[in-house]
Structure formats: C-alpha cells, structure tokens
Amino acid sequence: MKERSETMENTEIFPMPSHLPPFSRFWIWLLSFFFRKIKFYKKNVALIQKYLKKGAIVHVIQYENYMDYLILNFFFKVHDLPPVLLPEKSWFQRVLDALTGRGRVDGGFRRVPDKNTKTGQQFILFLQRGGSFLSVRARKEIDAIQELVELQKDLETPLYLMPQAFLWSRRPVSMIRTLRDVLFGNALNPGRFRRFVILVRHCRTAFVRSGQPLKLQDWTSEIFGEHGMNAVKEIRWRLFKFLSEERMAVTGPMSRPRTWILESVLNSENVVSVMKEIAEEEGKPIEKIQERAARQLDYLAADYKYSFIWMASTTLANTMEVMYDPVLTDREGMERLREYLKEGSVVYVPSHKSHLDYLAWSHLLHVEGLVPPHIIAGENLAFWPMGYLFRRMGAIFIRRSFKNDRLYSTILRQYLARMFQEGYSQEFFIEGTRSRTGKLLAPKFGILSVYVDAFLNNPSRDIRFVPISIIYSRLVEEGSHTKELTGGEKAKESTSSLLKVFGVLRLRYGAMYQQMGKLISLREFCERLGYDPQNITERERRGLVESLGYEIIHHINKATVVTPTSVVALAMLAASRKGVAKVKLMEHSAKILDFVKEIGAPVSPLLDNWEASIQEAVDLFLKEESLEEHRIGSETVYVLNENGRRALDFYKNNILHSFFIVSLIALAFRTFKSSEARMEDLRKRIDFLFGLFKEEIVYPHHFDVERDLEKAFDYLGKHDILVREGDVLKIGKLADLYVAFFSRMFSNFLESYWLVALGLSHLVGKRMNQKKLMKLLLEEGKKMSLIGELTRDEAFSKNNFLNALTYFINRGVLIKHEAFVDTTVTVLPRDLRSDPKKLKKAGSKRKTDLELSEAFNSTEALEEIAKEIRFYLDGEGSMF
C-alpha cells in the first residue's frame, strides 16, 4: 500500500565516512538500528539528486537538534549522496580539530556555504535554536538566510534551500503545556532525553519528507534590492509554511480541551439566542434549557483521543490482512489529498455499503501518515461498548431525524462549524444509510446543508469535499442485505450482534478498493452555478444544496473501481436467466472490460491479468454457493442457484452506472423488433426509460443527456453494433452479440416496476399506509417469483419497489400524504433528568399514506401503465 523508501532491514552497517567528526560516526553506528526503521521516501532521494546536479543544497530543519543531523547523514550515505556537516562546532569538536589539524574544510566538505561552494555539495541550516514554547522567533536564522542571499549574489553556483520535515508522531500537539514539556521540552522541540525516547518508541512510524527547494538566485537582484529584509522574511515564511503544513496533514490542528470546544458552542450567539427563545416559549428558566442543551451536546460530541486511533488502526491492520487481501489504494489520489490537507481541513464523503466503511478510510489515512477525520455517525452505533470506543476515535453521534427540534439542530450546526473552524477534517455518509443494492443511493441533504450554511455564514473560508468510493470484492453483510431486500427487518445494532461479527473475521473476502474522486470546492461550485454566497436567496440555497449532493454522488460513481467480482456478476446476470457456459462467460467479461476501459472508468489492477482474475472471482462465488459448477463433457457451465441472483446483483450494481446510457439505447432499440429504427422514435423511448430509471441511477442536476447519448452512439457505431445512417439507426455486424447483452442489464428493474404497477390496484378507491402497501407488494412479489412470473429473482426487491413508488409519485400517478406525529419531550420525568442515556429523543415520527390521483384511480388506467412498462420487457422476444 505505502510507498516506502529503503527500510534498511537488509542493509549492512556501512563504514562511516572519514570527513564526519568521530562522535558523529560513532552515534550513527550506534543508533543505526533505529535509523533504518525511519521512512525516507524514494521521492526525497530523487528530488535531492535532481537539484544536486543543478547546484548546492542547503537542507533546512525547523529546530536545531543533533539527532536529525545524524539521520540525514545516515540516509545520505545509504543513497550515495554527499554528507552534510554541522555549521557550528562544539567545544569538543574544536579541540579535536586543533589536535588533528582539521580546519574549516573537512576532506573537501564545507560546514557552511562560501564563495568556493560547488555544484553537488550539501549543507544544513536550522531555522530555530531555542526560543520559548510556541515561539517562532529566531533572529540568528534570519541573519543566516540573509547571509546566504548575499552570498548568492557573488556565487555562480545556485544555492537551493530544501526544507526537511521530520514527523515523529501522529499524535496531535496539545495546546496545554504539561510538566513533562517543562522538564524535557515540548513535543515539537523536545530535549535530548525526550528526543531519544521518541526515537526508540516511534522510529517505525516516523518519516522524513523533502519539500520543493527555493532557488536563492530568484531572490537576488531586483527582488532583494526592492524588498530587502522583507524578502528574507518571505523566504523564511515559505520554509515554515511547508514544515507546518506537513505537520498539519499528519497530526491535524493543535488540540484543545473538549470542554473548551463544548463551552464555546454553548456560548455562541446562535445557540444562546435559540435557548432564550425556547425558554420564553416553554415558560421555563433559561438554566433548564441550558442544562438540556449541555446534555444534548455532550452526547453528540466526539472525544477524540489519538491513543484510541492508534489502537483501532493496529487492530484493524491485523484484521484487514486476514479478511481483505489485497487492500488497493488510489496512490495518486493520496498524494493529491496530502496537498489538500496542507491548505486546510476537508470533508470526506465516502460511499456506504458496509459498517467497515466507518473504519476503513480512517485506518488508511492513519497508515498513510495523515490525520483521520471526525466521523458523523447515527446514534444507533452509540451502544456500549462500541459507542465509548467510537466516540474516542472521533465519532459524532447524531439523531436520524431532528427536523422539529430547533435546539438540537442549532447545537449540531454550531458544533460542526466550530470543529471545522478549529481545522478538524470531518466525514459523513451522504447516502444516509448503507446501500443494500450495491448502487449509490440518492443523496440526503440534512448534514450537507449544515456545511453549506457554515460556508454561507463565512464565505471567506472555503469548504472542500472529497468524494470517496469504497468497494469490496465480497461484502461481510451480504446475507443481511439480501434478507432486508426481500422484506426482512433490519437487525438492530447491539453488543450481541457485534459478538457475532467475530465469527466472520477469519474468512477471506477478496480485495478492498479505496478510490478518491475529484475534490469539490464549495466556493468554486457556487461560482459555476452563478450564485453569490453573500447574497443568496433561500430558493438558491436549496438548489445549491441539492445540486452539490448530486454532484458528490456523481463523482463517487466516477471513482468506483471495476472489480473482477462486479464483472463476473454483470456478465452472469446479463447473459442468461439461469446459467452460462464458461466460454460465453469469458466472452461477456471481455466485452465489459473493453467497454469500461474505453469510457475511462477506473479498473482494478488485478484485471491486468483478466482471465485469471475472472476465474478467481468465479471461484469466490462458487465457494459461497452463489454459483454451481457443472461439467458436461469437455464443457463447463456455471448455474445461478436460488439465492445466487440476489447475491450477484449487489456486485453487478456496483458498476451498472457505467452502462446506463448504452443500455437504454439497446433496450429501446429492441422494442422495434426489426433491423432499424427511426432516430426520432428511438429518442422518445429512450427518454421514457431515462425518466423511468431516474431513481435507480443517480446523476447530477446539470447532467448533459445529449452529450452522453452522442458518446454512446459513437461507441456503438465505432464497434459496428448499431450504426447511424442519417435519421435511422441500423444493426451492425456485431449487433447480435451486444444489443441483447446490453439491454438485459436493466431487465430486473423493469420487472420490479411492472409488478408495482400491477400492485397499485390495491389503492383503487382508497388511501393506504405506505408500509401496508409495501407488505402487499412483497407478498405479491414473492408469489410471482415462486410461480415464475418474475423471471429474475433479484426483481423481488424492497428497494426497487420503493424506487418504483417514488417514480409513480413524481409522475403524478400517486399522491403522497405525510404527517408528523410529535414525540418531542417538553417536560422531562424526574428520573430521566440526571441521566442523558435514558433521555427519550426529541423529534417526530413520520406517517406516510398513498392514494391514486384522480386520472389513474381505476383498474383500466393502471393496466395501461403496466402494459407501457411490459412493452419493454416484451422486447426481449425480439430478433436479438
């Protein structure tokens, strides 16, 4: 996963160069066991080698310390780079120099640059030599930089100031000074004893990062002449900027006491104002409302402790090695993210398919040497003991609904805004819940609106969202997802359910993929939509939130990796209703891979050897009994078992969005049951299907259908599948191999919607609760699946039925009636006031009823709708 430098595990102890002082050689030899554990990246070496060819390098370290000097020389020798010497000598070194006759020049290596400096030499400069805690004053070093700039004026050899960031610990630096800091130095600039302890304890996790050097020739002549000391201060500021940004990316902001943050939230103007209003409305003393607010805030707020992060990451590393192998990470994305974090905090927005998502991304960031975020999680995960652990790992526990609780909503908004102002990165799941189908769900806008409002209240501070796709070759919750889709109740999270998980930790689940999408700047997104953050209307604000939500989902989709299991699942389900010969399965897999590579979708590196990885995915499904293998003579046939279709449907849906437009074209074309179709007629049917499946595949509001249709038509024509000739689309030479295959990708959704259209007859002449109607639809679906009227078992899906109801509501077939039954607690029972864990959650309970609109309130009208959908299913009986 991690790009490491030489770890020195197999490196022999080298002889110390004679030009280093004897004590330096001795200490490097003595401490080399620890030095070799420190990561010195290959990029560091390449960067140093590059600029040594151009001139001389002055390595800049923030604090003067002998240990960092030794470490640099250790790695310079390992990588055949010239060493550096300390710019000043201790009294003992001066005595040795006098006795040995060594002067300012040691074996051709100088301690500080001078007029004889040549290309390929290296030096060292410390920015700070003491000073007080949290101080950045270092007058001597400003003078030293000025001397170097002055020297560069008369020196032909270019001098490069290259900052070197030594990161020893990922623990955030506390703003509270302890007795240990007083006695042994603070965490940023420890004393010699504490630094040695840090070396022993943290050498395995420590690393060195080299920054892009500053060329001093660029700061001479006009620039230096015009600005004088200001130019020197600018150089120093840029060096400090790199060093502090590297530390921020790893440890996050300096930590404050939790109580300080909570008090700042409760004392904020917005919260105080709302508490006063509620006190007047309820006729209670303000102190009572303050107590209620304090309990609510204390329960939702995180209590971030690095020791818990380290413990969880260490435990998860061992678990991951067993469950998921390999764990594949977006290397380029991680480097981009490191640069993002140098500029400030971000909001991570991962896809959500498993409970492991809560831990997987934070674990990866910790392994990569980046600070894990605070994670917004549902209160359902606050059960003991995991709630205690999650809270200290950065979990922020929020209610599922707080629409009618103004106090809670204000507190949550103020808390998240405060955490962002303090520089803490955050993470939330925009889908709101885990996807049981494998597809991304439509975005939920509650938490997203909190971030948008925080930005609108302070437009000078940009908020940047990082979409993340997390995909698994096989899902731990596969069985529970299938149960819920067929009507089973969701199991409540509890300690007992947690204990059951340990039984699966010994199993193998294939690979895990974590891929980053394009970063979205909220400021730039506003500009793109033409909104002025300082003068935005309520209507524009709502439009901004919704557009941003769909944009994030779109970028998560674009970052989703095509995996061997998703290819096999799609090939099996689109190829046949029952089974597929191995030869045919490989042909269909090749078609899928050719298509996704051509459209530029990210593809698993395991598919570089695609035939072997496809066979491994097949073997995985055989092992979990989703597929059965039959050998008939010399041929092998794979057959889907009773529950196999539902299991494979999840993995098929991971990549279904990539085939959406081309599938609609193929599905619409098949309904003509001829070798050609007029483009005008074809477009009408494509438009109908696009609207029909609007709830299945999530696209941004500004999605350009025409552009994507043109790309799809170009692809079909290029490969001689469907060819345009004027205003007519005709079959090509490969139409019989591709058209039916592409069209069957969405057949299960057609069956689901058709079944719901039939089931709406239960509403003729009456209104019904949505849960009751869903129960009837599930019963009807189970019966039709058993007798074969539903030819695809995965069409019997609660999620598909819910999306179909949403479609019919948006189309005007159904009318939705919502009522909220208030459950807000205004007077707390005496025995609950002192125990927030027993406090009943304030809020409301939603009740949803459905009825048919006047135009469709008849059996005949509903039959026409069902026939309209069935028309596209019957297209499967076409010539293809």
mmCIF file with all atom_site columns, N, CA, C and O in Angstrom, residues 20 51 186 270 280 299 317 333 342 430 447 621 735 861:
data_model
loop_
_atom_site.group_PDB
_atom_site.id
_atom_site.type_symbol
_atom_site.label_atom_id
_atom_site.label_alt_id
_atom_site.label_comp_id
_atom_site.label_asym_id
_atom_site.label_entity_id
_atom_site.label_seq_id
_atom_site.pdbx_PDB_ins_code
_atom_site.Cartn_x
_atom_site.Cartn_y
_atom_site.Cartn_z
_atom_site.occupancy
_atom_site.B_iso_or_equiv
_atom_site.pdbx_formal_charge
_atom_site.auth_seq_id
_atom_site.auth_comp_id
_atom_site.auth_asym_id
_atom_site.auth_atom_id
_atom_site.pdbx_PDB_model_num
ATOM 1  N N  . LEU A 1 20  ? 33.307  12.952  8.506   1.00 0.00 ? 20  LEU A N  1
ATOM 2  C CA . LEU A 1 20  ? 32.419  13.267  9.618   1.00 0.00 ? 20  LEU A CA 1
ATOM 3  C C  . LEU A 1 20  ? 33.220  13.229  10.917  1.00 0.00 ? 20  LEU A C  1
ATOM 4  O O  . LEU A 1 20  ? 34.145  12.431  11.066  1.00 0.00 ? 20  LEU A O  1
ATOM 5  N N  . TYR A 1 51  ? 18.442  18.166  -7.751  1.00 0.00 ? 51  TYR A N  1
ATOM 6  C CA . TYR A 1 51  ? 18.952  19.519  -7.517  1.00 0.00 ? 51  TYR A CA 1
ATOM 7  C C  . TYR A 1 51  ? 20.445  19.538  -7.195  1.00 0.00 ? 51  TYR A C  1
ATOM 8  O O  . TYR A 1 51  ? 21.082  20.599  -7.328  1.00 0.00 ? 51  TYR A O  1
ATOM 9  N N  . ASN A 1 186 ? 9.006   20.539  24.753  1.00 0.00 ? 186 ASN A N  1
ATOM 10 C CA . ASN A 1 186 ? 7.681   20.238  24.215  1.00 0.00 ? 186 ASN A CA 1
ATOM 11 C C  . ASN A 1 186 ? 7.760   19.240  23.070  1.00 0.00 ? 186 ASN A C  1
ATOM 12 O O  . ASN A 1 186 ? 8.838   18.906  22.580  1.00 0.00 ? 186 ASN A O  1
ATOM 13 N N  . ASN A 1 270 ? -25.636 32.141  18.250  1.00 0.00 ? 270 ASN A N  1
ATOM 14 C CA . ASN A 1 270 ? -26.794 31.439  17.709  1.00 0.00 ? 270 ASN A CA 1
ATOM 15 C C  . ASN A 1 270 ? -27.457 30.553  18.765  1.00 0.00 ? 270 ASN A C  1
ATOM 16 O O  . ASN A 1 270 ? -28.682 30.539  18.906  1.00 0.00 ? 270 ASN A O  1
ATOM 17 N N  . GLU A 1 280 ? -38.586 31.173  26.685  1.00 0.00 ? 280 GLU A N  1
ATOM 18 C CA . GLU A 1 280 ? -39.795 32.010  26.688  1.00 0.00 ? 280 GLU A CA 1
ATOM 19 C C  . GLU A 1 280 ? -41.009 31.214  26.210  1.00 0.00 ? 280 GLU A C  1
ATOM 20 O O  . GLU A 1 280 ? -42.102 31.333  26.777  1.00 0.00 ? 280 GLU A O  1
ATOM 21 N N  . TYR A 1 299 ? -23.699 14.494  24.529  1.00 0.00 ? 299 TYR A N  1
ATOM 22 C CA . TYR A 1 299 ? -23.978 13.172  23.986  1.00 0.00 ? 299 TYR A CA 1
ATOM 23 C C  . TYR A 1 299 ? -23.560 13.044  22.522  1.00 0.00 ? 299 TYR A C  1
ATOM 24 O O  . TYR A 1 299 ? -23.085 12.000  22.089  1.00 0.00 ? 299 TYR A O  1
ATOM 25 N N  . ALA A 1 317 ? -5.472  -3.358  11.238  1.00 0.00 ? 317 ALA A N  1
ATOM 26 C CA . ALA A 1 317 ? -4.445  -3.789  10.289  1.00 0.00 ? 317 ALA A CA 1
ATOM 27 C C  . ALA A 1 317 ? -4.335  -5.305  10.277  1.00 0.00 ? 317 ALA A C  1
ATOM 28 O O  . ALA A 1 317 ? -4.255  -5.933  9.216   1.00 0.00 ? 317 ALA A O  1
ATOM 29 N N  . GLY A 1 333 ? -4.309  9.684   -5.836  1.00 0.00 ? 333 GLY A N  1
ATOM 30 C CA . GLY A 1 333 ? -5.286  10.401  -5.022  1.00 0.00 ? 333 GLY A CA 1
ATOM 31 C C  . GLY A 1 333 ? -4.748  10.743  -3.649  1.00 0.00 ? 333 GLY A C  1
ATOM 32 O O  . GLY A 1 333 ? -5.021  11.824  -3.109  1.00 0.00 ? 333 GLY A O  1
ATOM 33 N N  . LYS A 1 342 ? -2.685  20.267  3.331   1.00 0.00 ? 342 LYS A N  1
ATOM 34 C CA . LYS A 1 342 ? -1.756  21.340  3.650   1.00 0.00 ? 342 LYS A CA 1
ATOM 35 C C  . LYS A 1 342 ? -2.444  22.699  3.592   1.00 0.00 ? 342 LYS A C  1
ATOM 36 O O  . LYS A 1 342 ? -2.038  23.648  4.252   1.00 0.00 ? 342 LYS A O  1
ATOM 37 N N  . ILE A 1 430 ? -23.190 10.596  2.691   1.00 0.00 ? 430 ILE A N  1
ATOM 38 C CA . ILE A 1 430 ? -24.240 11.391  2.067   1.00 0.00 ? 430 ILE A CA 1
ATOM 39 C C  . ILE A 1 430 ? -25.463 10.554  1.705   1.00 0.00 ? 430 ILE A C  1
ATOM 40 O O  . ILE A 1 430 ? -26.557 11.084  1.546   1.00 0.00 ? 430 ILE A O  1
ATOM 41 N N  . ILE A 1 447 ? -27.180 16.832  6.630   1.00 0.00 ? 447 ILE A N  1
ATOM 42 C CA . ILE A 1 447 ? -25.827 17.209  7.065   1.00 0.00 ? 447 ILE A CA 1
ATOM 43 C C  . ILE A 1 447 ? -25.159 18.093  6.028   1.00 0.00 ? 447 ILE A C  1
ATOM 44 O O  . ILE A 1 447 ? -24.426 19.037  6.366   1.00 0.00 ? 447 ILE A O  1
ATOM 45 N N  . PHE A 1 621 ? -17.405 -16.981 -5.894  1.00 0.00 ? 621 PHE A N  1
ATOM 46 C CA . PHE A 1 621 ? -18.857 -17.173 -5.898  1.00 0.00 ? 621 PHE A CA 1
ATOM 47 C C  . PHE A 1 621 ? -19.223 -18.651 -5.751  1.00 0.00 ? 621 PHE A C  1
ATOM 48 O O  . PHE A 1 621 ? -20.242 -18.987 -5.143  1.00 0.00 ? 621 PHE A O  1
ATOM 49 N N  . ALA A 1 735 ? -24.220 -6.665  -33.830 1.00 0.00 ? 735 ALA A N  1
ATOM 50 C CA . ALA A 1 735 ? -25.426 -6.347  -33.068 1.00 0.00 ? 735 ALA A CA 1
ATOM 51 C C  . ALA A 1 735 ? -25.936 -7.553  -32.290 1.00 0.00 ? 735 ALA A C  1
ATOM 52 O O  . ALA A 1 735 ? -26.354 -7.435  -31.138 1.00 0.00 ? 735 ALA A O  1
ATOM 53 N N  . ALA A 1 861 ? -56.855 2.274   -16.020 1.00 0.00 ? 861 ALA A N  1
ATOM 54 C CA . ALA A 1 861 ? -55.725 3.206   -16.150 1.00 0.00 ? 861 ALA A CA 1
ATOM 55 C C  . ALA A 1 861 ? -54.435 2.559   -15.668 1.00 0.00 ? 861 ALA A C  1
ATOM 56 O O  . ALA A 1 861 ? -53.366 2.726   -16.284 1.00 0.00 ? 861 ALA A O  1
#
